[in-house]
Structure formats: C-alpha cells, structure tokens
Amino acid sequence: MSSRARRKQIWCVQPLTPLMEGPDFNMQNQEGSKKESSWEVIREWFRVQKSVPGSNNFSMSVYGNNISLAKRQDLRLLLGVLGCPLAPIPISNHPISHLHFKNIPIETSAANYIIQQYLAATGCSKKHNSAKNMYTSGVVKMIRCETEVSSGKSVRTLGSRSGENGCFVLWQMSPGMWSLELAVGGNKVLAGSDGKIVWRHTPWLGTHAAKGPQRPLRRIIQGLDPKSTARLFGKAECLGEKRIGEDDCFVLKVAADRDAVIERNEGSAEVIRHVLYGYFSQKSGLLIYMEDSHLTRVQSPDDTVYWETTIGSTIGDYVDVDGVLIAHQGRTIATVFRFGETTIQHSRTRMEEEWRIHDVVFNVPGLSMDSFIPPADIFDAENANTISP
C-alpha cells in the first residue's frame, strides 16, 4: 500500500497546534489535554520524573505502580526530540554553483571553499548527478532516557537505559518537498513538507504545523542529500578547525536570525537561539559530525526556566549510490538541559539514536508533487482561523 493510501486511512480532523522543536511531553490522550500549552506539559513531565523510586523525598506512585506508562512517556520524549527535528534555517534557493568568493568576509569565503570541496568529495559537482527525487529506507534504535537531577549538593539519576528498534521511510523531491514515516516501539510519527508548510502527526498530539520559515528535515542534511547540505551551509561562516575522533575538521556555522526565531515563539515560550555546526573532514572533505543547539526561555509566575536541546550526530559509512556518496550509518546523542534563573536545581536528560540506511533510490518513477500534499486537517484549521473573527 502506498504512503498516500495509508495517510488517507489515518487522518482525521484534530486541533492544530504549533510544532515544538523540543520534546512533546504530553501526558494524556484526551482531546482536552491537546489544547494545553506544550510547555505546561513539559513541566508536568519533569514533575512526574521526580516520582521515580530511589529518593526518600518522592513517592513511587507513577513509576512504581505503572512502569509501562513511564516507558511509553519516555518513548514519546524520544520521538519528540529525535523523530523529526528541523534544521535552524531554510535551504537557500540559489544554485550551489553560484557560490562566490569575492567581496565577502574571509569567514564566508572560506566556508564557500569548504562546501565546494564537499560537493566534489560526494560527487555532486558532476553535471550528470542531478536527481529529481529520492527514496530512502532504514532502521533505527532509540535508547530511552536517563535524567540527572542536581540540587547543587547532590546529583540523582532517574530512569533506566533500554532501547526500542524501529524503521523509517523517507521520500524527497526538489524543491523542499519531503515525507517521512518513522515507526518505533508501536508508535508511528509522520511528517512532511510540500515546500511551503512543514507538518507532523503523532498518535498522542495529532497534526501540527511548524511555525516560522519553511526549514528542512534534519535527517536529510545529515549525509543523505549532499546538495541540500551544501545549500544549507551556503551562507555559513568558518569558525576554524577542531579534531573529531581521528579527523581534523573545518567547522562551519549557520544560525537562525532574530526575526526567524521570533516567528517560532509560542505563548510564554520564547526561542532565544538555534544554531547548527557542521564538521567537515580536512582529509576526505566529507561531513562527519553535525551538532545543533536550540535554547528556549519559558516564563512562569514562579520562575523563568530555560530549556536547551543539543543534538550531536556522528555521520559515516559513506557508500557510492549512482555516483553520489551517501552516508549509510550514524549515531545521534541528544540532551535536554533544564535550568532556572533563581534556582540552583537543574536537570539533564540524555537520549540516543543509532541509524542505518538500507536502501537509496534516485529518480523514482511516478513520484510527483501530489505525493507531498499536507493532511486535510492542516487546511481545515487554516480556514477556520481565517473565518473566525
């Protein structure tokens, strides 16, 4: 059954709420809870974490009596953070062959030179390598969370490490169209873009539209589509050099500008910054590591709380597919760091993902723009907002 056919069986009209870059810590499945602020739910998730056995100060009501509920909530956190995160900035529409080196800062010209070397190393600088679309399938293993809670005097570790296996299918078509299906531990996350709207669907939160500029899926730029990666770093600056494992690398940086992050604010949650660093091997010219950091400030009557999500991905096992080097294996480590302005207590949650690509196919017959049409409830919600006074 095709991806479009499956979608028709799944979609139903649900409230449309903004797509969060960080974790979706929704604790309930009822319709009423979907209307609750995402950041209120985040705070509730961390309150639940304090109920973990092993501390004299907290009850065992949640984790002691309902371990399956705790595991399900941890898996939702995993999928919310690692399932389908977006890059911080849109992909440039300018052809990558138009990168220039004159009359620009040395940091930018150096970055442009590194990107040209990257295109040559992956085989994308050859004229015949101009795929119109792409299909990718693979497997993932997501490792559940461990949370460290520090009170300033002591550190407690909550939760336990356990993994869930899954698989994903990704369809992509230029410009900016993609569709992802990710299934892990009995849960399926669907996401996509028609080049204008980015959306996501989870069983527990329904369908969401992303706020702010249209941005690419992070999975696409971590070695699957070198041309998209090059366009993303088209306006990067070179920060210098750094050693990653056994490789000396050039470090490139891109960041969302102030206007773009303001567009992504939601209620009391304010996006402060979102930056992405790419590490390109000086020896091979390939992208071997990528890290992005996303900082959000949440105002509350009691305190101002900051949430910093950092996702670092090791990228490797490049394989030639029709003349283009595609990364076929990687490992991602994400941390969600919570701290306040007036309290010394902070929490750090860690999660991991290992991924491997099984199949890559270019120029799939029959794939068209109709394959990337967003769910109907996206448009229903937009029309309702337009009609409402």
mmCIF file of C-alpha atoms in Angstrom:
data_model
loop_
_atom_site.group_PDB
_atom_site.id
_atom_site.type_symbol
_atom_site.label_atom_id
_atom_site.label_comp_id
_atom_site.label_asym_id
_atom_site.label_seq_id
_atom_site.Cartn_x
_atom_site.Cartn_y
_atom_site.Cartn_z
ATOM 1 C CA MET A 1 0.000 0.000 0.000
ATOM 2 C CA SER A 2 1.356 3.368 -0.922
ATOM 3 C CA SER A 3 2.274 6.082 1.550
ATOM 4 C CA ARG A 4 -0.571 8.295 0.293
ATOM 5 C CA ALA A 5 -3.102 5.498 0.659
ATOM 6 C CA ARG A 6 -2.037 4.853 4.238
ATOM 7 C CA ARG A 7 -2.374 8.533 5.053
ATOM 8 C CA LYS A 8 -5.988 8.583 3.891
ATOM 9 C CA GLN A 9 -6.791 5.927 6.486
ATOM 10 C CA ILE A 10 -5.078 7.797 9.315
ATOM 11 C CA TRP A 11 -6.015 11.457 9.041
ATOM 12 C CA CYS A 12 -8.946 12.878 10.985
ATOM 13 C CA VAL A 13 -9.736 16.464 11.909
ATOM 14 C CA GLN A 14 -7.884 17.424 15.101
ATOM 15 C CA PRO A 15 -6.948 20.718 16.788
ATOM 16 C CA LEU A 16 -3.966 22.358 15.110
ATOM 17 C CA THR A 17 -1.215 23.460 17.482
ATOM 18 C CA PRO A 18 2.335 24.651 16.808
ATOM 19 C CA LEU A 19 5.082 22.129 16.130
ATOM 20 C CA MET A 20 7.573 22.169 19.008
ATOM 21 C CA GLU A 21 11.284 21.878 18.270
ATOM 22 C CA GLY A 22 11.940 20.258 21.635
ATOM 23 C CA PRO A 23 10.181 17.357 23.362
ATOM 24 C CA ASP A 24 6.389 16.917 23.361
ATOM 25 C CA PHE A 25 5.760 15.811 26.917
ATOM 26 C CA ASN A 26 2.003 15.275 26.574
ATOM 27 C CA MET A 27 0.885 13.003 29.383
ATOM 28 C CA GLN A 28 -2.704 12.333 28.255
ATOM 29 C CA ASN A 29 -4.515 11.226 25.124
ATOM 30 C CA GLN A 30 -7.798 13.060 25.719
ATOM 31 C CA GLU A 31 -8.852 15.866 23.394
ATOM 32 C CA GLY A 32 -8.869 18.338 26.261
ATOM 33 C CA SER A 33 -5.205 17.806 27.027
ATOM 34 C CA LYS A 34 -4.237 18.600 23.404
ATOM 35 C CA LYS A 35 -5.375 22.168 23.974
ATOM 36 C CA GLU A 36 -2.981 22.550 26.886
ATOM 37 C CA SER A 37 0.200 24.548 26.376
ATOM 38 C CA SER A 38 3.107 22.340 25.280
ATOM 39 C CA TRP A 39 5.401 23.935 27.844
ATOM 40 C CA GLU A 40 2.894 23.330 30.667
ATOM 41 C CA VAL A 41 3.064 19.660 29.697
ATOM 42 C CA ILE A 42 6.879 19.762 29.746
ATOM 43 C CA ARG A 43 6.845 20.981 33.319
ATOM 44 C CA GLU A 44 4.397 18.208 34.208
ATOM 45 C CA TRP A 45 6.710 15.606 32.633
ATOM 46 C CA PHE A 46 9.578 16.652 34.873
ATOM 47 C CA ARG A 47 7.308 16.624 37.926
ATOM 48 C CA VAL A 48 6.449 13.025 37.060
ATOM 49 C CA GLN A 49 10.169 12.216 36.818
ATOM 50 C CA LYS A 50 10.530 13.198 40.462
ATOM 51 C CA SER A 51 8.207 10.324 41.366
ATOM 52 C CA VAL A 52 10.876 7.775 40.399
ATOM 53 C CA PRO A 53 11.821 5.267 43.115
ATOM 54 C CA GLY A 54 15.149 5.776 44.831
ATOM 55 C CA SER A 55 14.563 9.056 46.615
ATOM 56 C CA ASN A 56 13.140 9.445 50.136
ATOM 57 C CA ASN A 57 11.525 12.712 49.144
ATOM 58 C CA PHE A 58 9.345 11.460 46.320
ATOM 59 C CA SER A 59 6.556 8.905 46.012
ATOM 60 C CA MET A 60 6.600 5.766 43.883
ATOM 61 C CA SER A 61 3.041 6.304 42.643
ATOM 62 C CA VAL A 62 3.779 6.668 38.929
ATOM 63 C CA TYR A 63 6.928 4.671 38.213
ATOM 64 C CA GLY A 64 6.427 2.107 40.955
ATOM 65 C CA ASN A 65 2.858 1.243 40.033
ATOM 66 C CA ASN A 66 2.832 1.802 36.294
ATOM 67 C CA ILE A 67 6.187 1.120 34.671
ATOM 68 C CA SER A 68 4.600 0.665 31.243
ATOM 69 C CA LEU A 69 3.172 4.204 31.417
ATOM 70 C CA ALA A 70 6.615 5.588 32.257
ATOM 71 C CA LYS A 71 8.207 3.748 29.342
ATOM 72 C CA ARG A 72 5.521 4.978 26.979
ATOM 73 C CA GLN A 73 6.098 8.563 28.079
ATOM 74 C CA ASP A 74 9.855 8.137 27.656
ATOM 75 C CA LEU A 75 9.328 6.836 24.117
ATOM 76 C CA ARG A 76 7.190 9.868 23.337
ATOM 77 C CA LEU A 77 10.001 12.071 24.565
ATOM 78 C CA LEU A 78 12.452 10.200 22.335
ATOM 79 C CA LEU A 79 10.260 10.565 19.274
ATOM 80 C CA GLY A 80 9.537 14.204 20.073
ATOM 81 C CA VAL A 81 13.219 15.128 20.212
ATOM 82 C CA LEU A 82 14.844 12.714 17.751
ATOM 83 C CA GLY A 83 11.988 11.681 15.473
ATOM 84 C CA CYS A 84 11.848 14.560 13.010
ATOM 85 C CA PRO A 85 13.718 17.678 14.195
ATOM 86 C CA LEU A 86 14.209 20.519 11.714
ATOM 87 C CA ALA A 87 17.322 22.474 10.770
ATOM 88 C CA PRO A 88 17.534 26.053 12.118
ATOM 89 C CA ILE A 89 17.350 27.858 8.751
ATOM 90 C CA PRO A 90 15.750 27.330 5.331
ATOM 91 C CA ILE A 91 17.730 25.898 2.438
ATOM 92 C CA SER A 92 18.934 28.580 0.025
ATOM 93 C CA ASN A 93 17.187 28.705 -3.350
ATOM 94 C CA HIS A 94 20.343 29.910 -5.088
ATOM 95 C CA PRO A 95 22.158 27.258 -7.151
ATOM 96 C CA ILE A 96 25.157 25.941 -5.274
ATOM 97 C CA SER A 97 27.339 26.526 -8.329
ATOM 98 C CA HIS A 98 26.804 30.271 -7.759
ATOM 99 C CA LEU A 99 28.793 30.359 -4.519
ATOM 100 C CA HIS A 100 31.287 33.177 -4.852
ATOM 101 C CA PHE A 101 34.424 34.259 -3.041
ATOM 102 C CA LYS A 102 34.922 37.938 -3.898
ATOM 103 C CA ASN A 103 33.895 40.954 -1.795
ATOM 104 C CA ILE A 104 32.719 38.836 1.149
ATOM 105 C CA PRO A 105 34.229 38.253 4.624
ATOM 106 C CA ILE A 106 37.077 35.774 4.826
ATOM 107 C CA GLU A 107 34.995 33.512 7.132
ATOM 108 C CA THR A 108 32.287 33.256 4.473
ATOM 109 C CA SER A 109 34.656 32.762 1.544
ATOM 110 C CA ALA A 110 36.485 30.038 3.474
ATOM 111 C CA ALA A 111 33.143 28.321 4.161
ATOM 112 C CA ASN A 112 32.227 28.522 0.460
ATOM 113 C CA TYR A 113 35.514 26.879 -0.484
ATOM 114 C CA ILE A 114 34.926 24.071 2.043
ATOM 115 C CA ILE A 115 31.425 23.484 0.643
ATOM 116 C CA GLN A 116 32.796 23.259 -2.904
ATOM 117 C CA GLN A 117 35.285 20.644 -1.692
ATOM 118 C CA TYR A 118 32.424 18.784 -0.007
ATOM 119 C CA LEU A 119 30.415 18.747 -3.243
ATOM 120 C CA ALA A 120 33.417 17.423 -5.136
ATOM 121 C CA ALA A 121 34.081 14.746 -2.493
ATOM 122 C CA THR A 122 30.491 13.472 -2.620
ATOM 123 C CA GLY A 123 30.344 13.521 -6.430
ATOM 124 C CA CYS A 124 27.631 16.195 -6.583
ATOM 125 C CA SER A 125 29.739 18.637 -8.572
ATOM 126 C CA LYS A 126 29.357 16.434 -11.658
ATOM 127 C CA LYS A 127 26.680 17.684 -14.041
ATOM 128 C CA HIS A 128 25.077 14.288 -14.600
ATOM 129 C CA ASN A 129 24.343 13.871 -10.883
ATOM 130 C CA SER A 130 21.076 15.821 -10.854
ATOM 131 C CA ALA A 131 18.437 13.570 -9.292
ATOM 132 C CA LYS A 132 14.877 14.914 -9.286
ATOM 133 C CA ASN A 133 13.710 12.843 -6.339
ATOM 134 C CA MET A 134 14.958 10.312 -3.828
ATOM 135 C CA TYR A 135 13.702 7.362 -1.770
ATOM 136 C CA THR A 136 15.467 6.180 1.397
ATOM 137 C CA SER A 137 14.666 3.415 3.879
ATOM 138 C CA GLY A 138 16.495 2.400 7.013
ATOM 139 C CA VAL A 139 16.365 1.178 10.592
ATOM 140 C CA VAL A 140 16.841 2.940 13.909
ATOM 141 C CA LYS A 141 17.426 2.010 17.510
ATOM 142 C CA MET A 142 16.329 4.605 20.050
ATOM 143 C CA ILE A 143 17.631 4.361 23.602
ATOM 144 C CA ARG A 144 15.393 5.642 26.336
ATOM 145 C CA CYS A 145 16.165 8.495 28.620
ATOM 146 C CA GLU A 146 18.357 8.899 31.644
ATOM 147 C CA THR A 147 17.788 12.055 33.658
ATOM 148 C CA GLU A 148 20.246 13.628 36.078
ATOM 149 C CA VAL A 149 18.731 15.998 38.624
ATOM 150 C CA SER A 150 21.118 18.230 40.570
ATOM 151 C CA SER A 151 20.115 20.207 43.643
ATOM 152 C CA GLY A 152 23.504 21.880 43.990
ATOM 153 C CA LYS A 153 24.660 19.457 46.685
ATOM 154 C CA SER A 154 23.824 16.073 45.172
ATOM 155 C CA VAL A 155 23.010 14.505 41.819
ATOM 156 C CA ARG A 156 20.365 11.812 41.313
ATOM 157 C CA THR A 157 19.999 9.652 38.207
ATOM 158 C CA LEU A 158 16.438 8.758 37.255
ATOM 159 C CA GLY A 159 15.183 6.229 34.732
ATOM 160 C CA SER A 160 16.991 3.340 33.083
ATOM 161 C CA ARG A 161 18.550 2.658 29.695
ATOM 162 C CA SER A 162 16.561 0.458 27.351
ATOM 163 C CA GLY A 163 16.211 0.514 23.598
ATOM 164 C CA GLU A 164 13.435 0.289 21.030
ATOM 165 C CA ASN A 165 14.006 -0.792 17.439
ATOM 166 C CA GLY A 166 12.230 0.795 14.523
ATOM 167 C CA CYS A 167 12.352 1.670 10.850
ATOM 168 C CA PHE A 168 11.700 4.651 8.607
ATOM 169 C CA VAL A 169 10.932 5.564 5.010
ATOM 170 C CA LEU A 170 11.820 8.964 3.563
ATOM 171 C CA TRP A 171 10.710 10.421 0.222
ATOM 172 C CA GLN A 172 12.232 13.640 -1.079
ATOM 173 C CA MET A 173 11.694 15.868 -4.102
ATOM 174 C CA SER A 174 13.106 19.260 -5.033
ATOM 175 C CA PRO A 175 12.493 21.960 -4.108
ATOM 176 C CA GLY A 176 11.937 21.447 -0.377
ATOM 177 C CA MET A 177 9.394 18.615 -0.525
ATOM 178 C CA TRP A 178 9.775 15.560 1.714
ATOM 179 C CA SER A 179 7.704 12.916 3.517
ATOM 180 C CA LEU A 180 8.829 10.818 6.496
ATOM 181 C CA GLU A 181 7.256 7.763 8.127
ATOM 182 C CA LEU A 182 9.014 6.599 11.315
ATOM 183 C CA ALA A 183 7.773 3.645 13.389
ATOM 184 C CA VAL A 184 9.371 2.822 16.759
ATOM 185 C CA GLY A 185 8.039 0.727 19.629
ATOM 186 C CA GLY A 186 4.487 0.546 18.295
ATOM 187 C CA ASN A 187 4.287 4.307 17.671
ATOM 188 C CA LYS A 188 4.358 5.991 14.270
ATOM 189 C CA VAL A 189 5.429 9.560 13.574
ATOM 190 C CA LEU A 190 4.523 11.053 10.195
ATOM 191 C CA ALA A 191 5.963 14.347 8.958
ATOM 192 C CA GLY A 192 6.378 16.168 5.699
ATOM 193 C CA SER A 193 6.589 19.344 3.685
ATOM 194 C CA ASP A 194 5.124 20.477 0.390
ATOM 195 C CA GLY A 195 7.791 23.176 0.087
ATOM 196 C CA LYS A 196 5.615 25.720 1.926
ATOM 197 C CA ILE A 197 4.139 24.037 5.010
ATOM 198 C CA VAL A 198 6.008 21.716 7.389
ATOM 199 C CA TRP A 199 3.784 19.426 9.443
ATOM 200 C CA ARG A 200 3.965 16.477 11.826
ATOM 201 C CA HIS A 201 1.490 13.900 13.107
ATOM 202 C CA THR A 202 1.822 11.797 16.282
ATOM 203 C CA PRO A 203 -0.843 9.492 17.758
ATOM 204 C CA TRP A 204 -0.867 11.401 21.058
ATOM 205 C CA LEU A 205 -0.817 15.002 19.764
ATOM 206 C CA GLY A 206 -2.455 14.809 16.368
ATOM 207 C CA THR A 207 -1.339 17.028 13.497
ATOM 208 C CA HIS A 208 0.866 20.099 13.955
ATOM 209 C CA ALA A 209 2.116 22.791 11.622
ATOM 210 C CA ALA A 210 5.572 24.288 12.148
ATOM 211 C CA LYS A 211 5.819 27.978 12.895
ATOM 212 C CA GLY A 212 8.354 30.238 11.222
ATOM 213 C CA PRO A 213 10.191 29.824 7.910
ATOM 214 C CA GLN A 214 9.987 26.543 5.989
ATOM 215 C CA ARG A 215 13.030 24.510 7.089
ATOM 216 C CA PRO A 216 14.441 21.119 6.038
ATOM 217 C CA LEU A 217 14.273 17.870 7.951
ATOM 218 C CA ARG A 218 17.486 17.328 9.900
ATOM 219 C CA ARG A 219 17.742 13.700 8.729
ATOM 220 C CA ILE A 220 18.048 14.881 5.145
ATOM 221 C CA ILE A 221 21.085 17.072 5.765
ATOM 222 C CA GLN A 222 22.992 14.573 7.919
ATOM 223 C CA GLY A 223 24.560 12.828 4.959
ATOM 224 C CA LEU A 224 21.525 11.703 2.934
ATOM 225 C CA ASP A 225 21.369 14.616 0.485
ATOM 226 C CA PRO A 226 24.745 16.350 -0.026
ATOM 227 C CA LYS A 227 23.242 19.042 -2.270
ATOM 228 C CA SER A 228 20.729 20.076 0.387
ATOM 229 C CA THR A 229 23.505 20.096 2.962
ATOM 230 C CA ALA A 230 25.601 22.327 0.717
ATOM 231 C CA ARG A 231 22.703 24.737 0.178
ATOM 232 C CA LEU A 232 22.049 24.881 3.904
ATOM 233 C CA PHE A 233 25.671 25.867 4.577
ATOM 234 C CA GLY A 234 25.736 28.209 1.574
ATOM 235 C CA LYS A 235 25.820 31.257 3.862
ATOM 236 C CA ALA A 236 27.824 29.703 6.688
ATOM 237 C CA GLU A 237 30.866 31.148 8.364
ATOM 238 C CA CYS A 238 34.006 29.160 9.065
ATOM 239 C CA LEU A 239 34.903 29.156 12.772
ATOM 240 C CA GLY A 240 38.243 27.409 12.383
ATOM 241 C CA GLU A 241 39.398 23.866 12.994
ATOM 242 C CA LYS A 242 38.588 21.134 15.509
ATOM 243 C CA ARG A 243 39.509 17.490 15.870
ATOM 244 C CA ILE A 244 36.657 14.952 15.863
ATOM 245 C CA GLY A 245 37.903 11.467 16.696
ATOM 246 C CA GLU A 246 40.786 10.787 14.326
ATOM 247 C CA ASP A 247 39.865 13.566 11.867
ATOM 248 C CA ASP A 248 40.931 17.187 11.741
ATOM 249 C CA CYS A 249 37.850 19.133 10.649
ATOM 250 C CA PHE A 250 36.797 22.542 9.440
ATOM 251 C CA VAL A 251 33.879 23.883 11.486
ATOM 252 C CA LEU A 252 31.073 25.752 9.709
ATOM 253 C CA LYS A 253 28.243 27.550 11.497
ATOM 254 C CA VAL A 254 24.771 28.668 10.455
ATOM 255 C CA ALA A 255 22.210 30.282 12.755
ATOM 256 C CA ALA A 256 18.607 31.439 12.596
ATOM 257 C CA ASP A 257 18.327 35.228 12.574
ATOM 258 C CA ARG A 258 16.326 37.125 15.178
ATOM 259 C CA ASP A 259 13.217 37.619 13.054
ATOM 260 C CA ALA A 260 13.079 33.898 12.244
ATOM 261 C CA VAL A 261 13.255 32.769 15.886
ATOM 262 C CA ILE A 262 10.611 35.319 16.911
ATOM 263 C CA GLU A 263 8.208 33.725 14.421
ATOM 264 C CA ARG A 264 8.624 30.426 16.278
ATOM 265 C CA ASN A 265 7.580 31.774 19.708
ATOM 266 C CA GLU A 266 4.566 30.123 21.328
ATOM 267 C CA GLY A 267 2.721 31.696 24.244
ATOM 268 C CA SER A 268 5.089 32.010 27.207
ATOM 269 C CA ALA A 269 7.822 30.093 25.352
ATOM 270 C CA GLU A 270 10.375 32.311 23.586
ATOM 271 C CA VAL A 271 13.020 30.866 21.261
ATOM 272 C CA ILE A 272 16.335 32.544 22.086
ATOM 273 C CA ARG A 273 18.613 30.964 19.503
ATOM 274 C CA HIS A 274 19.025 27.987 17.177
ATOM 275 C CA VAL A 275 22.452 27.274 15.675
ATOM 276 C CA LEU A 276 23.939 24.411 13.667
ATOM 277 C CA TYR A 277 27.597 23.398 13.336
ATOM 278 C CA GLY A 278 28.939 21.179 10.560
ATOM 279 C CA TYR A 279 32.306 19.427 10.869
ATOM 280 C CA PHE A 280 33.907 18.647 7.503
ATOM 281 C CA SER A 281 36.931 16.347 7.393
ATOM 282 C CA GLN A 282 40.073 18.029 6.057
ATOM 283 C CA LYS A 283 41.249 14.672 4.703
ATOM 284 C CA SER A 284 38.137 13.410 2.894
ATOM 285 C CA GLY A 285 36.107 16.614 2.546
ATOM 286 C CA LEU A 286 33.027 14.792 3.877
ATOM 287 C CA LEU A 287 30.637 15.856 6.633
ATOM 288 C CA ILE A 288 31.426 13.576 9.578
ATOM 289 C CA TYR A 289 29.764 15.324 12.527
ATOM 290 C CA MET A 290 26.884 17.750 12.998
ATOM 291 C CA GLU A 291 25.608 19.468 16.125
ATOM 292 C CA ASP A 292 22.785 21.898 16.696
ATOM 293 C CA SER A 293 21.715 23.754 19.832
ATOM 294 C CA HIS A 294 18.244 25.123 20.476
ATOM 295 C CA LEU A 295 17.582 27.389 23.509
ATOM 296 C CA THR A 296 14.085 28.347 24.684
ATOM 297 C CA ARG A 297 13.016 30.516 27.624
ATOM 298 C CA VAL A 298 9.690 29.819 29.331
ATOM 299 C CA GLN A 299 8.165 32.451 31.621
ATOM 300 C CA SER A 300 6.112 31.341 34.616
ATOM 301 C CA PRO A 301 4.766 33.099 37.729
ATOM 302 C CA ASP A 302 7.307 31.311 39.924
ATOM 303 C CA ASP A 303 10.471 31.357 37.842
ATOM 304 C CA THR A 304 11.942 31.761 34.375
ATOM 305 C CA VAL A 305 13.009 28.352 33.063
ATOM 306 C CA TYR A 306 15.417 27.698 30.199
ATOM 307 C CA TRP A 307 15.383 24.577 28.035
ATOM 308 C CA GLU A 308 18.446 23.837 25.912
ATOM 309 C CA THR A 309 18.234 20.942 23.464
ATOM 310 C CA THR A 310 21.542 19.825 21.948
ATOM 311 C CA ILE A 311 21.675 17.150 19.240
ATOM 312 C CA GLY A 312 25.039 15.809 18.050
ATOM 313 C CA SER A 313 25.308 13.288 15.197
ATOM 314 C CA THR A 314 28.288 11.219 14.119
ATOM 315 C CA ILE A 315 27.982 10.522 10.379
ATOM 316 C CA GLY A 316 29.870 7.828 8.453
ATOM 317 C CA ASP A 317 29.907 4.727 6.246
ATOM 318 C CA TYR A 318 29.674 6.704 3.004
ATOM 319 C CA VAL A 319 28.631 4.464 0.102
ATOM 320 C CA ASP A 320 28.567 5.304 -3.611
ATOM 321 C CA VAL A 321 24.982 5.321 -4.944
ATOM 322 C CA ASP A 322 24.824 6.130 -8.648
ATOM 323 C CA GLY A 323 27.944 8.260 -8.395
ATOM 324 C CA VAL A 324 26.971 10.106 -5.190
ATOM 325 C CA LEU A 325 28.430 9.320 -1.748
ATOM 326 C CA ILE A 326 25.595 8.848 0.746
ATOM 327 C CA ALA A 327 26.138 8.348 4.498
ATOM 328 C CA HIS A 328 24.698 4.961 5.491
ATOM 329 C CA GLN A 329 25.272 4.897 9.228
ATOM 330 C CA GLY A 330 25.339 7.239 12.195
ATOM 331 C CA ARG A 331 24.756 7.789 15.885
ATOM 332 C CA THR A 332 22.969 10.710 17.498
ATOM 333 C CA ILE A 333 23.130 11.803 21.144
ATOM 334 C CA ALA A 334 20.642 14.389 22.389
ATOM 335 C CA THR A 335 20.452 16.164 25.731
ATOM 336 C CA VAL A 336 17.655 18.304 27.127
ATOM 337 C CA PHE A 337 19.048 20.641 29.802
ATOM 338 C CA ARG A 338 16.619 22.468 32.093
ATOM 339 C CA PHE A 339 17.708 25.280 34.408
ATOM 340 C CA GLY A 340 16.157 28.328 36.061
ATOM 341 C CA GLU A 341 17.175 31.898 36.744
ATOM 342 C CA THR A 342 16.526 31.863 40.506
ATOM 343 C CA THR A 343 17.151 28.238 41.498
ATOM 344 C CA ILE A 344 20.316 26.164 41.574
ATOM 345 C CA GLN A 345 18.457 22.947 40.718
ATOM 346 C CA HIS A 346 18.799 21.733 37.141
ATOM 347 C CA SER A 347 18.019 18.605 35.137
ATOM 348 C CA ARG A 348 19.750 16.963 32.191
ATOM 349 C CA THR A 349 18.022 14.253 30.149
ATOM 350 C CA ARG A 350 20.028 12.162 27.693
ATOM 351 C CA MET A 351 18.794 10.013 24.819
ATOM 352 C CA GLU A 352 20.401 8.268 21.861
ATOM 353 C CA GLU A 353 19.629 7.010 18.379
ATOM 354 C CA GLU A 354 21.584 4.674 16.124
ATOM 355 C CA TRP A 355 20.558 4.619 12.473
ATOM 356 C CA ARG A 356 21.488 2.653 9.374
ATOM 357 C CA ILE A 357 20.397 3.121 5.769
ATOM 358 C CA HIS A 358 19.293 0.012 3.877
ATOM 359 C CA ASP A 359 18.199 1.375 0.524
ATOM 360 C CA VAL A 360 18.603 4.556 -1.526
ATOM 361 C CA VAL A 361 16.951 5.065 -4.926
ATOM 362 C CA PHE A 362 17.137 8.161 -7.128
ATOM 363 C CA ASN A 363 14.535 9.293 -9.689
ATOM 364 C CA VAL A 364 11.645 7.112 -8.524
ATOM 365 C CA PRO A 365 9.052 6.816 -11.341
ATOM 366 C CA GLY A 366 5.623 8.222 -10.548
ATOM 367 C CA LEU A 367 6.670 10.386 -7.610
ATOM 368 C CA SER A 368 5.077 13.826 -8.027
ATOM 369 C CA MET A 369 4.111 16.963 -6.105
ATOM 370 C CA ASP A 370 0.802 15.301 -5.214
ATOM 371 C CA SER A 371 2.733 12.822 -3.081
ATOM 372 C CA PHE A 372 3.619 15.633 -0.636
ATOM 373 C CA ILE A 373 0.223 17.276 -0.108
ATOM 374 C CA PRO A 374 -0.243 18.034 3.634
ATOM 375 C CA PRO A 375 -3.078 16.381 5.596
ATOM 376 C CA ALA A 376 -6.533 17.858 5.126
ATOM 377 C CA ASP A 377 -6.830 18.971 8.760
ATOM 378 C CA ILE A 378 -3.968 21.437 8.211
ATOM 379 C CA PHE A 379 -6.106 23.318 5.703
ATOM 380 C CA ASP A 380 -9.280 22.892 7.758
ATOM 381 C CA ALA A 381 -7.598 24.615 10.704
ATOM 382 C CA GLU A 382 -6.244 27.399 8.496
ATOM 383 C CA ASN A 383 -9.688 28.048 7.022
ATOM 384 C CA ALA A 384 -11.257 28.106 10.488
ATOM 385 C CA ASN A 385 -8.685 30.659 11.626
ATOM 386 C CA THR A 386 -9.413 32.778 8.577
ATOM 387 C CA ILE A 387 -13.187 32.726 9.071
ATOM 388 C CA SER A 388 -13.098 33.333 12.818
ATOM 389 C CA PRO A 389 -13.423 36.994 13.890
#
